[in-house]
Coordinates of C-alpha atoms in Angstrom, one line a residue:
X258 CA -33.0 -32.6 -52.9
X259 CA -35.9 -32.4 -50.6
X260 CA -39.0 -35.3 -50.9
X261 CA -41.3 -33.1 -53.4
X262 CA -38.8 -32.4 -55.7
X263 CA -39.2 -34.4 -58.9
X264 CA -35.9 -36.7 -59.4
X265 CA -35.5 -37.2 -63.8
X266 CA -34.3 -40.1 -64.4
X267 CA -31.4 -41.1 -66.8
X268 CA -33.8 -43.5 -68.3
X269 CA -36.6 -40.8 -69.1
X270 CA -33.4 -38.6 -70.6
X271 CA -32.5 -41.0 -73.0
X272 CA -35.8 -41.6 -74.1
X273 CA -36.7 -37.9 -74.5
X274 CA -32.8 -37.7 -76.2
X275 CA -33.9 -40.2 -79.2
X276 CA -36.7 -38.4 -79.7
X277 CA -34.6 -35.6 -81.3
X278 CA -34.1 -33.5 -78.2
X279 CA -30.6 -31.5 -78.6
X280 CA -28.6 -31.9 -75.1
X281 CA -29.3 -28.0 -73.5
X282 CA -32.9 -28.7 -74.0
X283 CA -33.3 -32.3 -72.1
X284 CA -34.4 -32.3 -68.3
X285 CA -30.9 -32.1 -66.0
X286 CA -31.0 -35.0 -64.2
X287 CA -29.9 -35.0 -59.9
X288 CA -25.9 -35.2 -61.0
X289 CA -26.3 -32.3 -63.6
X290 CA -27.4 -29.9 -61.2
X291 CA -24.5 -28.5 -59.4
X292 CA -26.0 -24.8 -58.4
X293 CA -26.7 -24.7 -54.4
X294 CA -27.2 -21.3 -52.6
X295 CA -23.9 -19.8 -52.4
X296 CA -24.0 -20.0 -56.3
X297 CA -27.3 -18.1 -56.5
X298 CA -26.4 -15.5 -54.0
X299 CA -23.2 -14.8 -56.3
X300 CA -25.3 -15.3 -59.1
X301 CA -27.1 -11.7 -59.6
X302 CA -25.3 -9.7 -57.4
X303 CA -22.7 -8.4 -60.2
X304 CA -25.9 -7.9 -62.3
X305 CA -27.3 -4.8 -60.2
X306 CA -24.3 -2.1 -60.3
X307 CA -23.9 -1.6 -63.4
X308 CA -24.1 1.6 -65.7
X309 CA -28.0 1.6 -66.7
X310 CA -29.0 1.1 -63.4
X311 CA -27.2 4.2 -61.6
X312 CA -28.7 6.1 -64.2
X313 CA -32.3 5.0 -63.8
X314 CA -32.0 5.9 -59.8
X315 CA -30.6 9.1 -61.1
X316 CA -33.8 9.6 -62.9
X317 CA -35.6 8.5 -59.9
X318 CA -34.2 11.2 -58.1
X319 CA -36.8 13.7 -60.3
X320 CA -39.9 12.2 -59.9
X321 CA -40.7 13.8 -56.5
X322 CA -39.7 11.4 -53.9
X323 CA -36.6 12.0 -51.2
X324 CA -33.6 10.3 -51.2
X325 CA -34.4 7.9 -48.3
X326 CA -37.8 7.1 -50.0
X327 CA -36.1 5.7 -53.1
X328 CA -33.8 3.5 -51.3
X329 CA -36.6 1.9 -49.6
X330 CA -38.9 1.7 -53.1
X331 CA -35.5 0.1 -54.4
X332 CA -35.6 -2.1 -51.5
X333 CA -38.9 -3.1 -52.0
X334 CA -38.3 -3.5 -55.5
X335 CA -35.9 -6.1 -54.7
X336 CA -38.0 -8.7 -53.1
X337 CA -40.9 -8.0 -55.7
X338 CA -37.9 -9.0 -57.7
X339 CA -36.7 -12.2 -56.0
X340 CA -40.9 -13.5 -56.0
X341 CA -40.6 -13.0 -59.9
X342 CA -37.3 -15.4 -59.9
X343 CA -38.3 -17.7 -57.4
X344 CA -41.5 -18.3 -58.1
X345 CA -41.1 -18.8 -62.0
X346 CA -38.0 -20.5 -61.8
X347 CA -40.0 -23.5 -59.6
X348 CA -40.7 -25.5 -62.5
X349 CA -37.4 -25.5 -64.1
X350 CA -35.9 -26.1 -60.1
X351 CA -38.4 -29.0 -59.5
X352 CA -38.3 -30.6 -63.2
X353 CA -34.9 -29.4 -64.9
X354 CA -36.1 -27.8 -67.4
X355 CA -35.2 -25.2 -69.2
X356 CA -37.0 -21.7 -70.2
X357 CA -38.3 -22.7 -73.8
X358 CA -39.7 -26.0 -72.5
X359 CA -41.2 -24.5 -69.0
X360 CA -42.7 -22.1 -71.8
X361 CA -44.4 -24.4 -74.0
X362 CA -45.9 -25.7 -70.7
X363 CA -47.9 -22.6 -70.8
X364 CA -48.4 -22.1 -74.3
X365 CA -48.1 -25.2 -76.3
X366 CA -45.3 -26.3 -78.7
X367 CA -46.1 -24.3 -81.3
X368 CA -48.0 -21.1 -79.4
X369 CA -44.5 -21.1 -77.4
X370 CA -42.2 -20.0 -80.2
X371 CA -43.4 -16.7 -80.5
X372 CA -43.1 -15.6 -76.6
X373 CA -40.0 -17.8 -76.9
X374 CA -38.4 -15.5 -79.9
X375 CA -39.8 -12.2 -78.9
X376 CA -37.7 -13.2 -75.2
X377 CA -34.7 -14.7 -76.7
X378 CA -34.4 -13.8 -80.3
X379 CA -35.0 -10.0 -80.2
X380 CA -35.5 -8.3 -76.7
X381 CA -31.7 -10.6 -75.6
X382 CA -29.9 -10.0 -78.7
X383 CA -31.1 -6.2 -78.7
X384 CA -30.1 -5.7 -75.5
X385 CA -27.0 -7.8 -75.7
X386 CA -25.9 -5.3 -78.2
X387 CA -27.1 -1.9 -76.5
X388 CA -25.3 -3.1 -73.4
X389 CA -22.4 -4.3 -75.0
X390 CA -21.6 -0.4 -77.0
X391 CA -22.7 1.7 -73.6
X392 CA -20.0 -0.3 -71.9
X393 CA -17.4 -0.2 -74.8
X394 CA -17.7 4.0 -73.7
X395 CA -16.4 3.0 -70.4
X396 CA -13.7 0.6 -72.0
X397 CA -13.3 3.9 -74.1
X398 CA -12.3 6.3 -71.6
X399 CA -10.4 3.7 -69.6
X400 CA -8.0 3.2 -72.7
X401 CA -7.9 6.7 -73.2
X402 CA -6.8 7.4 -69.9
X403 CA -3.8 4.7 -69.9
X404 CA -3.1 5.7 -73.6
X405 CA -4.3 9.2 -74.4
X406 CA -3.3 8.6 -78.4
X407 CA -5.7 6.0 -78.6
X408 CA -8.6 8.6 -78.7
X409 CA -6.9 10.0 -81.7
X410 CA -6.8 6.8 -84.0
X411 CA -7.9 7.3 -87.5
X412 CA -8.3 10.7 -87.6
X413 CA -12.2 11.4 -89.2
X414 CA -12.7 7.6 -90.2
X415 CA -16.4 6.1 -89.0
X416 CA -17.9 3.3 -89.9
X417 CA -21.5 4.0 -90.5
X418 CA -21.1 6.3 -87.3
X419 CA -18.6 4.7 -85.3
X420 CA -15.0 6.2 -84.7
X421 CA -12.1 3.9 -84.9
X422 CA -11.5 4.0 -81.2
X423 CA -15.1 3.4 -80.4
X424 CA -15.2 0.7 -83.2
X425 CA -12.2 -1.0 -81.5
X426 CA -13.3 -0.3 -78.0
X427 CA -16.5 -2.0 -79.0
X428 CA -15.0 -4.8 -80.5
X429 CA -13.0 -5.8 -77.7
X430 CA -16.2 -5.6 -75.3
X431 CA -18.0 -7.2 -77.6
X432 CA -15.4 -10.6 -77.8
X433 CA -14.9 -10.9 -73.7
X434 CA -18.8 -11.0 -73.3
X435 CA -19.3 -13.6 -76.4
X436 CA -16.3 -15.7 -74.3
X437 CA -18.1 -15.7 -71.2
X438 CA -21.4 -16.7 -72.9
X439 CA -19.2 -19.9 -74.6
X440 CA -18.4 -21.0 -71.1
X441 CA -22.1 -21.0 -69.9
X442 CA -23.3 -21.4 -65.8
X443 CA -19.7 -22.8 -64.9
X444 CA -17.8 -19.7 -66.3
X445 CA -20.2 -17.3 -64.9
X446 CA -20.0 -18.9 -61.5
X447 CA -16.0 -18.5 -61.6
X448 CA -16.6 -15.1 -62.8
X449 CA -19.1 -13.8 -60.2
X450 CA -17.0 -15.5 -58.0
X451 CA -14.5 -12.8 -58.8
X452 CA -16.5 -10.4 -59.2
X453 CA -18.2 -10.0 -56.1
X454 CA -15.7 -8.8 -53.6
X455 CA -14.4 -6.5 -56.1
X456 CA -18.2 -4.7 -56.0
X457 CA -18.0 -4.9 -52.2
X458 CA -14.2 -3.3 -52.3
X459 CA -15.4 -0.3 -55.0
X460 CA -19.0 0.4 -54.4
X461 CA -18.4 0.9 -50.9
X462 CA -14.8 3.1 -51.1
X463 CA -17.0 4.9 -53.8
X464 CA -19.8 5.2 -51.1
X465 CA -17.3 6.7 -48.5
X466 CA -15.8 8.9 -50.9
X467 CA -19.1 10.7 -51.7
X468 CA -20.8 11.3 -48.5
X469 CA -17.5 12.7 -47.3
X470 CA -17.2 15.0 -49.9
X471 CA -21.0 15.5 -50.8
X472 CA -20.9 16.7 -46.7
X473 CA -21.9 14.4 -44.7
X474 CA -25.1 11.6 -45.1
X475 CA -27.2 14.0 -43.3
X476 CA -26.3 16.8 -46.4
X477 CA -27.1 13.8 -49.4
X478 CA -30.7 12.7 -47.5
X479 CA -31.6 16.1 -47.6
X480 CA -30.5 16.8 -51.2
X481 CA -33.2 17.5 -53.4
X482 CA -33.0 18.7 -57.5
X483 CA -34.3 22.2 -58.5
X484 CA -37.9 22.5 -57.8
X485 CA -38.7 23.3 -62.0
X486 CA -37.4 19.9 -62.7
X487 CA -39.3 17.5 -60.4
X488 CA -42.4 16.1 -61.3
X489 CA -45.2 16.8 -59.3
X490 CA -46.8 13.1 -58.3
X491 CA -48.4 11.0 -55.5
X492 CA -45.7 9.4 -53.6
X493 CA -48.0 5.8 -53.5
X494 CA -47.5 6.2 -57.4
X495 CA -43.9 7.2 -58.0
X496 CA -43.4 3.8 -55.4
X497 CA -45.2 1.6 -57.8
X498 CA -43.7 3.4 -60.5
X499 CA -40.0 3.0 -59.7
X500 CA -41.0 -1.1 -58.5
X501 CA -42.2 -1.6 -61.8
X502 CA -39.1 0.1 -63.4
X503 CA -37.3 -2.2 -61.3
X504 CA -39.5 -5.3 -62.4
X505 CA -39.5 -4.3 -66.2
X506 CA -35.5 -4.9 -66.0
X507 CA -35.3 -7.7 -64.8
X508 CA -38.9 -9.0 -67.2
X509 CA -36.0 -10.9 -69.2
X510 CA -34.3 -12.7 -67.0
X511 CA -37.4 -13.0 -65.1
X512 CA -39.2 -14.5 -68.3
X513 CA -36.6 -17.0 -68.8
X514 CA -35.3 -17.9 -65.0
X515 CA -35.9 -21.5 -65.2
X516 CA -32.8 -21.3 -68.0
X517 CA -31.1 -21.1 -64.5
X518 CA -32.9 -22.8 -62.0
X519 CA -32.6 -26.0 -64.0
X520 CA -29.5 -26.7 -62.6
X521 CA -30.3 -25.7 -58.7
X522 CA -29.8 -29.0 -56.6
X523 CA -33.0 -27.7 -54.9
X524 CA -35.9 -25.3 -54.8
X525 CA -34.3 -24.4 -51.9
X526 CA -31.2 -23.6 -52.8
X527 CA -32.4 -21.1 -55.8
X528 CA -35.3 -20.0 -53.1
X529 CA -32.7 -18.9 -50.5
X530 CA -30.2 -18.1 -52.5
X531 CA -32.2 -15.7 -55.3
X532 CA -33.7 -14.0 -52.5
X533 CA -30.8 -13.3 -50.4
X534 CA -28.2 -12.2 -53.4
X535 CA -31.5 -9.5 -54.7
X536 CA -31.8 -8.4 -51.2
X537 CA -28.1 -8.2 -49.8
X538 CA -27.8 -6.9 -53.8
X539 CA -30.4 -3.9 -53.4
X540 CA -29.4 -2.7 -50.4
X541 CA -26.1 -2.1 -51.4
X542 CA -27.4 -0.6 -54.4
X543 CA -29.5 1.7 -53.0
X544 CA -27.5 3.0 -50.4
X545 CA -24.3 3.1 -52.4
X546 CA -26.5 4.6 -55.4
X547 CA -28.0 7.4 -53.7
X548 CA -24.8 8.3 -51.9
X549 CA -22.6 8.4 -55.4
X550 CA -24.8 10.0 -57.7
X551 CA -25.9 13.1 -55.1
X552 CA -22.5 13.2 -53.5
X553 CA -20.8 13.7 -56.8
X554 CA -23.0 16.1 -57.9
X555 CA -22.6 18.2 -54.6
X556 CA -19.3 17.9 -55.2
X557 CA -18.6 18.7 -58.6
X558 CA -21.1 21.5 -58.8
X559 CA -23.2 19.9 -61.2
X560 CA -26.3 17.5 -61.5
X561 CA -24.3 14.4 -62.9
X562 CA -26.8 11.4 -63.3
X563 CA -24.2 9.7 -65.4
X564 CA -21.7 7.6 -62.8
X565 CA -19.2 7.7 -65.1
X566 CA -18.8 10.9 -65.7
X567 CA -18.6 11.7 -62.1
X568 CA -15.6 8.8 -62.1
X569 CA -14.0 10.4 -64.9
X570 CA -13.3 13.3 -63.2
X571 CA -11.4 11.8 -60.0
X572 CA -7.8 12.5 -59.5
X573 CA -6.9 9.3 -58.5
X574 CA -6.0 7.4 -61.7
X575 CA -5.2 4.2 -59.8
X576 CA -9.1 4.4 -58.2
X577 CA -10.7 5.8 -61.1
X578 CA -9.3 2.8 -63.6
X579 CA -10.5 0.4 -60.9
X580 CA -13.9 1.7 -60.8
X581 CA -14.5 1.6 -64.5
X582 CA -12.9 -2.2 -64.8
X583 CA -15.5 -3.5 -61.9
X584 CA -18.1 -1.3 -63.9
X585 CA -17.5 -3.3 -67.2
X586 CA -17.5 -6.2 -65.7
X587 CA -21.1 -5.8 -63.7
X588 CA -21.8 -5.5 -67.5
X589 CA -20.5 -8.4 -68.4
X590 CA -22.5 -10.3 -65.5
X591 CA -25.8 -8.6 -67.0
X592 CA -24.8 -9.4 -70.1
X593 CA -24.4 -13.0 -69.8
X594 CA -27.5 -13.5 -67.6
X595 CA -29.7 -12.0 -69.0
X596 CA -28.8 -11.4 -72.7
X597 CA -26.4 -13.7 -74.2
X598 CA -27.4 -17.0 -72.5
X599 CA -31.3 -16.8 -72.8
X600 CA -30.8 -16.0 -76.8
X601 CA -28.8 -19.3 -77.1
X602 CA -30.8 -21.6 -75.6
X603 CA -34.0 -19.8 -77.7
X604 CA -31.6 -20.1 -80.8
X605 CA -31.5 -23.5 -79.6
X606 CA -35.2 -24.3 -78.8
X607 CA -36.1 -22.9 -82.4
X608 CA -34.2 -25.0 -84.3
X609 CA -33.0 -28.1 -81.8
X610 CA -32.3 -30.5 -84.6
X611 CA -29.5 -27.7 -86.2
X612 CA -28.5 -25.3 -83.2
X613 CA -27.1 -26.3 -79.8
X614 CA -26.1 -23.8 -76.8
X615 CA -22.6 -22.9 -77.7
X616 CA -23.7 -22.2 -82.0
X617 CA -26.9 -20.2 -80.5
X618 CA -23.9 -18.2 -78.7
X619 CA -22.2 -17.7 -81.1
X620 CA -25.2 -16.7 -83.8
X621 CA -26.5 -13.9 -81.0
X622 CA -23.5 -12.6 -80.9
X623 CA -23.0 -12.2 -84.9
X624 CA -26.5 -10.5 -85.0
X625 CA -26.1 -8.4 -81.8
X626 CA -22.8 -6.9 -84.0
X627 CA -24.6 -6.8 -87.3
X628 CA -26.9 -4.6 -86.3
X629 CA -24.8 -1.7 -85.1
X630 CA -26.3 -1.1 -81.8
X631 CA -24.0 2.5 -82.6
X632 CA -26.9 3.0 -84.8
X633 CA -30.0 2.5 -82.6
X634 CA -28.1 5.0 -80.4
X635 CA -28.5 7.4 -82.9
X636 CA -32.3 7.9 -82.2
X637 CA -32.8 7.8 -78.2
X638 CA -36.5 7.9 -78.5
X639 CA -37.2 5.5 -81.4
X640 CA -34.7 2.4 -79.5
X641 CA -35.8 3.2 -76.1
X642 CA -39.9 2.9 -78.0
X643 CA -39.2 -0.3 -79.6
X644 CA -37.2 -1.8 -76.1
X645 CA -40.6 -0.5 -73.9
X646 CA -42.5 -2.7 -76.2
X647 CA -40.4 -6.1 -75.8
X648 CA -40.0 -5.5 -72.5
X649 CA -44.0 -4.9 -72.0
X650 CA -44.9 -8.3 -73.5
X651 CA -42.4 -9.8 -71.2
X652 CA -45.5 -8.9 -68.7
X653 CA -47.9 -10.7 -69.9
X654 CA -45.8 -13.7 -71.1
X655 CA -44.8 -14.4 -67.6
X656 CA -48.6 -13.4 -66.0
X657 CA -49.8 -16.3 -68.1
X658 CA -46.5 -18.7 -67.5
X659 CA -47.3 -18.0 -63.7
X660 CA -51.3 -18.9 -63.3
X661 CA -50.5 -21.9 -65.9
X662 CA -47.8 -23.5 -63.6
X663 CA -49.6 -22.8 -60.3
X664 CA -53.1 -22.6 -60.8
X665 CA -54.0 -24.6 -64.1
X666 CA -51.1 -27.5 -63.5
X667 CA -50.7 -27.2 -60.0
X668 CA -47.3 -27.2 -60.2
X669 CA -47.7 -30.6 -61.8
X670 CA -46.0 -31.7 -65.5
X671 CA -45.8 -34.5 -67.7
X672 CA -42.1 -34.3 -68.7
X673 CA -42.9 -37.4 -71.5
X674 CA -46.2 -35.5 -73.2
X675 CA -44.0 -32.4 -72.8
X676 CA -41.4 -33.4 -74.8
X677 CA -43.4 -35.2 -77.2
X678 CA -42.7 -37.4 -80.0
X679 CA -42.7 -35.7 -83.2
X680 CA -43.8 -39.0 -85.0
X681 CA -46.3 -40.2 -82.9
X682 CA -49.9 -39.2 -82.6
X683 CA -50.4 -36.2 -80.1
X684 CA -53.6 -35.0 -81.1
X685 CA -54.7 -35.8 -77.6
X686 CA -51.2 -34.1 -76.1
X687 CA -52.4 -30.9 -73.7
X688 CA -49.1 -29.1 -74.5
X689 CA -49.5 -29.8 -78.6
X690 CA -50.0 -26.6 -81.1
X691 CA -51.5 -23.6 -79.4
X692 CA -52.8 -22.7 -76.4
X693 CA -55.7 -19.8 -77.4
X694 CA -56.2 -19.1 -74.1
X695 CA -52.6 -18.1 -73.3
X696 CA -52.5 -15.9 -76.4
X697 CA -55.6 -14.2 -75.7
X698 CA -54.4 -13.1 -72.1
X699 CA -51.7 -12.1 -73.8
X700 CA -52.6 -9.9 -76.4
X701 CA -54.9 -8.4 -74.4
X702 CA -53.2 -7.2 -71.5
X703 CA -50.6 -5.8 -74.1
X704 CA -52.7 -3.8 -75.9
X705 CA -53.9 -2.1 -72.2
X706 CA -50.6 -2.1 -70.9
X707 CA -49.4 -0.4 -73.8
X708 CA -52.6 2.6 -73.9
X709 CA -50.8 5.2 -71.9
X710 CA -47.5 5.1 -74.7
X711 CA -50.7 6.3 -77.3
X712 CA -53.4 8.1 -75.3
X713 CA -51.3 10.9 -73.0
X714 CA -54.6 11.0 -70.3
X715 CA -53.4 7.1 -69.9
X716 CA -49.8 7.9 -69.3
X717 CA -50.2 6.0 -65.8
X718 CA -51.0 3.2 -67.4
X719 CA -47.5 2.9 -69.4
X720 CA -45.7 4.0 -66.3
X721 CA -46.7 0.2 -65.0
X722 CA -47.0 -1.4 -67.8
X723 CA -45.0 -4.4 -66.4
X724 CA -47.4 -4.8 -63.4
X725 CA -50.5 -4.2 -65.3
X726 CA -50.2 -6.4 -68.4
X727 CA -48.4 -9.2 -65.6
X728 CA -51.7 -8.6 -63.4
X729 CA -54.5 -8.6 -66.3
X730 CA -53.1 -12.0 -68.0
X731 CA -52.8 -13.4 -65.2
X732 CA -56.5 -13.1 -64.1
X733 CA -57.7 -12.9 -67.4
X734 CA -55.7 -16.4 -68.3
X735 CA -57.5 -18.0 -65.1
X736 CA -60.7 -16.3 -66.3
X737 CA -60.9 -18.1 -69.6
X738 CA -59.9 -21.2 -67.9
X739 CA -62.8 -20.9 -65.5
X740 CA -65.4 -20.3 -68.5
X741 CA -63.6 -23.3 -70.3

């Protein structure tokens, strides 16, 4: 590890660990931290192609820009992306600590359960959910397709909605991403080991296969929708537009990086390694993206936005089965991430004298089932409303945890007033109860972030929410420290 990096100590462990720390909350000390920069770069590349992702470029594709202009917005997007990771996932790099600790840091023991909950305890375990039932459609038409009689199981029975099939299909999903959240980091690096070359192997035959028969790259660049159905905006906004689209999905794992970079053996290695796996990660995406989703199209006769739909109607079982199994299991990898994982350890960070990692696992999941995700389905506009909101006070949450760490603390913590002794006197401790300021940045770049969803003439506003309400608490945060 390089000079500056902060070494923990097993001595300052064990004194943190009888103060009632559970085991995934205490600092990782040198020989805990086993993630160097090949691990990063495998890290979030599976977490890019996956199904909600090829459909927001699809969407993209209406808002008035041209297909080369997109993949370089995407591009773009990318290393606003890897700053997000990088830079907020210093303090859990340098220190070894994780999310709900580096987030107390900002907002104080107390003020840091809320941010903590909203992050972990609702947006994760909504989302855990959501993704788990749109890929169990996949897992749905790949069964189908091996055993057509499987469609057909239990005639007209639902379960508050749900089909058999699409009750078992969901199920199953629903189990392999639950096991992969059990095995924590190590399991996810085996399985992004895996996972990677199969993405290379498929995105790119994929690729091939639709600028052949979409004509030619020259014919899919030049591709552009009806001219009724693209919006009519400045080209400057639909860039910042589609970067903040990019930035609001990644707000969770963004939020709670340090969950991650806890275990990085340097700063260095999650610097180099973040940056390089979003980058090399994007410009796949992008390219392959574009290519699949307007190739199809030209070749089916339709505008498909949906990749799998344009997968399901290959000819080539052998390639179209392959395609949906390295489809679910880019799921899987965004599941784990930046669902599953982050809930547990704020499961964990709630109640750290009854929950550890693996029970906060296992409690996500039982909620992310409970709640039918089939159900919030139901009603596009109400699900996709209450998910804009989490993910808009992501924002703010990580504008404050920014100018706290950088421009309050300096990049400097006190690991034994941060994990404070619950018995001893800490009305003096700067990370005890709640910090107003945080809270008031918060709220308030929220609220204006949020304008445009109420007041139409604001609509710009809500189309970067993410970068406004991250901007105002951030200077708003500093400003209130200034006055202080």
């Amino acid at each position: 590890m390089s000079e500056k990096e902060i070494l923990v100590t097993e001595e300052q462990v064990s004194l943190i660990r009888k103060r009632g720390y559970n085991e995934d909350l205490l600092p990782k000390t040198e020989d805990k931290r086993n993630m160097s920069a090949k691990n990063y770069f495998t890290l979030w590349m599976g977490s890019i192609h996956n199904i909600p992702n090829y459909t927001a470029v699809g969407g993209f594709l209406f808002l008035g820009l041209s297909p080369i202009n997109i993949m370089i917005a995407l591009i773009i997007s990318s290393l606003a992306v890897a700053g997000l990771m990088v830079f907020n996932g210093k303090a859990g790099s340098k220190y070894g600590i994780p999310f709900s600790m580096h987030l107390r840091s900002a907002y104080g023991d107390i003020g840091a359960k809320l941010p903590g909950f909203l992050r972990g305890g609702i947006a994760a375990i909504a989302w855990f959910g959501l993704q788990n039932f749109t890929a169990s459609l996949a897992l749905l038409i790949l069964i189908g397709k091996i055993w057509p009689g499987f469609l057909t199981l239990g005639g007209d029975f639902s379960f508050f909605g749900i089909s058999l099939p699409g009750l078992i299909a969901f199920t199953i999903f629903w189990a392999i991403n639950l096991l992969i959240g059990l095995g924590g980091g190590e399991a996810l690096n085996k399985f992004t080991a895996i996972l990677n070359p199969l993405i290379y192997v498929v995105f790119i035959g994929m690729t091939i296969w639709a600028i052949k028969v979409g004509g030619g790259l020259g014919n899919i660049l030049a591709f552009r929708p009806a001219v009724d159905q693209v919006q009519n905006n400045s080209p400057i906004l639909v860039y910042f537009m589609i970067i903040n689209s990019v930035l609001a999905v990644w707000a969770g794992p963004g939020a709670s990086i340090s969950d991650f970079t806890q275990n990085a053996k340097s700063t260095k290695d999650q610097r180099v390694g973040q940056t390089a796996s979003l980058l090399v990660g994007y410009l796949i995406f992008a390219f392959s993206s574009i290519s699949i989703l307007i190739g199809g199209s030209i070749h089916y006769g339709v505008q498909e936005w949906n990749v799998l739909n344009i997968v399901d109607k290959w000819d080539n079982m052998p390639a179209m089965l392959l395609a949906i199994v390295v489809l679910l299991m880019t799921t899987i990898s965004t599941n784990a991430t930046g669902n599953i994982v982050p809930a547990a350890y704020q499961l964990a960070a709630l109640f750290p004298k009854t929950i550890n990692y693996k029970k906060g696992v296992i409690i996500a999941g039982v909620i992310s089932y409970v709640i039918m995700p089939w159900k919030l389905m139901e009603n596009s506009d109400s699900i996709f409303f209450f998910l804009n909101m989490i993910g808009a006070v992501l924002g703010p949450v990580i504008g404050v945890m920014l100018a706290e760490y950088f421009f309050v603390a300096k990049q400097e913590l006190d690991l034994d007033k941060l994990y404070m002794d619950p018995s001893a006197d800490n009305s003096d401790n700067p990370y005890k109860g709640v910090n107003k300021n945080a809270y008031i940045a918060t709220i308030i770049a929220l609220i204006i972030s949020m304008l445009g969803t109420f007041i139409p003439s604001l609509k710009v506003i809500s189309n970067l929410s993410f970068l406004v309400g991250a901007g105002l608490s951030f200077i708003i945060y500093l400003g209130l420290k200034k006055l202080k």
